[in-house]
Amino acid sequence: MAGPPRPGMFSHAKVVGDRFSLSGMHAGDGRGGVLGDGSAYDQARRALTKVKALVEAAGGVMDDVQNLRVYLTDIQDKGEVGRARTEFFTGDFPCSTLVEVSALVEPGLTVEIEAEGVIGSAPRT
């Protein structure tokens, strides 16, 4: 799970009606370190796993995500992030913005992902 946000700073998720917005998720361990092997692929998978947990806690599924914002410290990692995305979405993928940034909140983090969506918008089987 995403772990608790810093008190008084921000919320991990906001749900208003059937709409949700998620703060940026990353592979941070909550103590200033990075979970996993540190690769962009692994960091993207861990960030998307946190996104998935928050979406499901709000009552949605990953295909309810309408928009992603992906921040990378090296734009060359976009293929690895794309590979991770295919493990979490099916059908019509969400809209997406990908931006290279000089740094993220903790040293060693290379990927951060924000998400917005509408609960119940994905086809249910």
Coordinates of C-alpha atoms in Angstrom, one line a residue:
M1 CA 0.0 0.0 0.0
A2 CA 1.0 3.6 -0.3
G3 CA 1.7 4.2 3.4
P4 CA 0.4 7.3 5.2
P5 CA 1.0 10.7 3.7
R6 CA 2.9 13.3 5.8
P7 CA 0.4 14.8 8.2
G8 CA -1.0 18.1 7.1
M9 CA 0.8 17.9 3.7
F10 CA -1.4 16.1 1.3
S11 CA -3.8 13.2 0.7
H12 CA -2.9 10.1 -1.3
A13 CA -6.4 10.0 -2.8
K14 CA -9.5 12.2 -3.0
V15 CA -12.9 10.8 -4.1
V16 CA -15.8 13.1 -5.0
G17 CA -18.8 11.3 -6.2
D18 CA -17.6 8.8 -8.7
R19 CA -14.4 10.7 -9.6
F20 CA -11.0 10.1 -8.0
S21 CA -7.6 11.8 -8.0
L22 CA -4.5 10.2 -6.7
S23 CA -1.3 11.9 -5.6
G24 CA 2.0 10.8 -7.3
M25 CA 3.0 7.3 -6.3
H26 CA 6.5 6.0 -6.4
A27 CA 8.8 3.2 -5.2
G28 CA 9.8 4.9 -2.0
D29 CA 10.0 2.8 1.1
G30 CA 8.7 5.6 3.4
R31 CA 12.1 5.9 5.1
G32 CA 14.1 7.7 2.3
G33 CA 15.0 4.5 0.4
V34 CA 13.8 2.8 -2.8
L35 CA 12.0 -0.5 -2.9
G36 CA 13.1 -3.3 -5.3
D37 CA 16.0 -3.3 -7.7
G38 CA 15.8 0.4 -8.5
S39 CA 15.2 -0.1 -12.3
A40 CA 12.7 2.2 -14.0
Y41 CA 10.6 -0.9 -14.8
D42 CA 10.5 -2.1 -11.2
Q43 CA 9.9 1.4 -9.9
A44 CA 7.0 1.9 -12.4
R45 CA 5.5 -1.5 -11.3
R46 CA 5.7 -0.5 -7.7
A47 CA 4.2 2.9 -8.3
L48 CA 1.3 1.3 -10.3
T49 CA 0.8 -1.3 -7.6
K50 CA 0.2 1.6 -5.2
V51 CA -2.1 3.3 -7.7
K52 CA -4.1 0.0 -8.0
A53 CA -4.5 -0.3 -4.3
L54 CA -5.8 3.2 -4.0
V55 CA -8.2 2.8 -6.9
E56 CA -9.5 -0.4 -5.5
A57 CA -9.9 1.1 -2.0
A58 CA -12.1 3.8 -3.7
G59 CA -14.3 1.1 -5.2
G60 CA -12.8 1.1 -8.7
V61 CA -10.7 -1.0 -11.0
M62 CA -7.5 0.0 -12.9
D63 CA -9.5 0.4 -16.2
D64 CA -11.5 3.2 -14.5
V65 CA -8.3 5.3 -14.6
Q66 CA -8.8 7.9 -17.3
N67 CA -5.6 9.9 -17.1
L68 CA -2.0 9.3 -15.9
R69 CA 0.8 11.7 -15.4
V70 CA 4.2 10.1 -15.4
Y71 CA 7.3 11.8 -14.2
L72 CA 10.7 10.4 -15.1
T73 CA 14.2 11.5 -14.2
D74 CA 15.4 10.0 -17.5
I75 CA 13.1 10.2 -20.6
Q76 CA 15.0 7.2 -22.0
D77 CA 13.2 5.0 -19.4
K78 CA 9.8 5.6 -21.2
G79 CA 9.9 2.1 -22.8
E80 CA 10.4 0.4 -19.4
V81 CA 7.5 2.4 -17.9
G82 CA 5.3 1.5 -20.9
R83 CA 6.2 -2.2 -20.4
A84 CA 5.0 -2.0 -16.7
R85 CA 1.8 -0.2 -17.8
T86 CA 0.8 -3.2 -20.0
E87 CA 0.7 -5.3 -16.8
F88 CA -2.0 -3.1 -15.2
F89 CA -4.3 -1.9 -18.0
T90 CA -6.4 -3.7 -20.6
G91 CA -8.4 -2.5 -23.6
D92 CA -8.4 1.2 -24.1
F93 CA -5.4 2.5 -22.1
P94 CA -5.8 5.8 -20.1
C95 CA -4.7 9.1 -21.5
S96 CA -1.2 9.9 -20.5
T97 CA 1.3 12.7 -20.1
L98 CA 5.0 11.8 -19.7
V99 CA 7.4 14.5 -18.5
E100 CA 11.2 14.4 -17.7
V101 CA 12.1 16.1 -14.4
S102 CA 15.4 16.8 -12.8
A103 CA 14.6 15.0 -9.5
L104 CA 11.9 13.4 -7.5
V105 CA 11.1 13.7 -3.8
E106 CA 13.8 11.1 -2.6
P107 CA 17.2 10.3 -4.0
G108 CA 17.2 7.2 -6.1
L109 CA 13.6 7.6 -7.3
T110 CA 13.3 7.7 -11.0
V111 CA 9.5 7.3 -11.6
E112 CA 6.4 8.9 -10.1
I113 CA 2.8 8.4 -11.4
E114 CA -0.4 10.4 -10.7
A115 CA -3.8 9.1 -11.7
E116 CA -7.4 10.4 -12.2
G117 CA -10.5 8.5 -13.1
V118 CA -14.2 7.7 -12.8
I119 CA -15.3 4.8 -10.7
G120 CA -17.5 2.5 -12.9
S121 CA -16.4 3.9 -16.2
A122 CA -14.6 0.7 -17.3
P123 CA -16.7 -2.1 -18.9
R124 CA -17.5 -4.7 -16.2
T125 CA -17.6 -8.3 -17.1

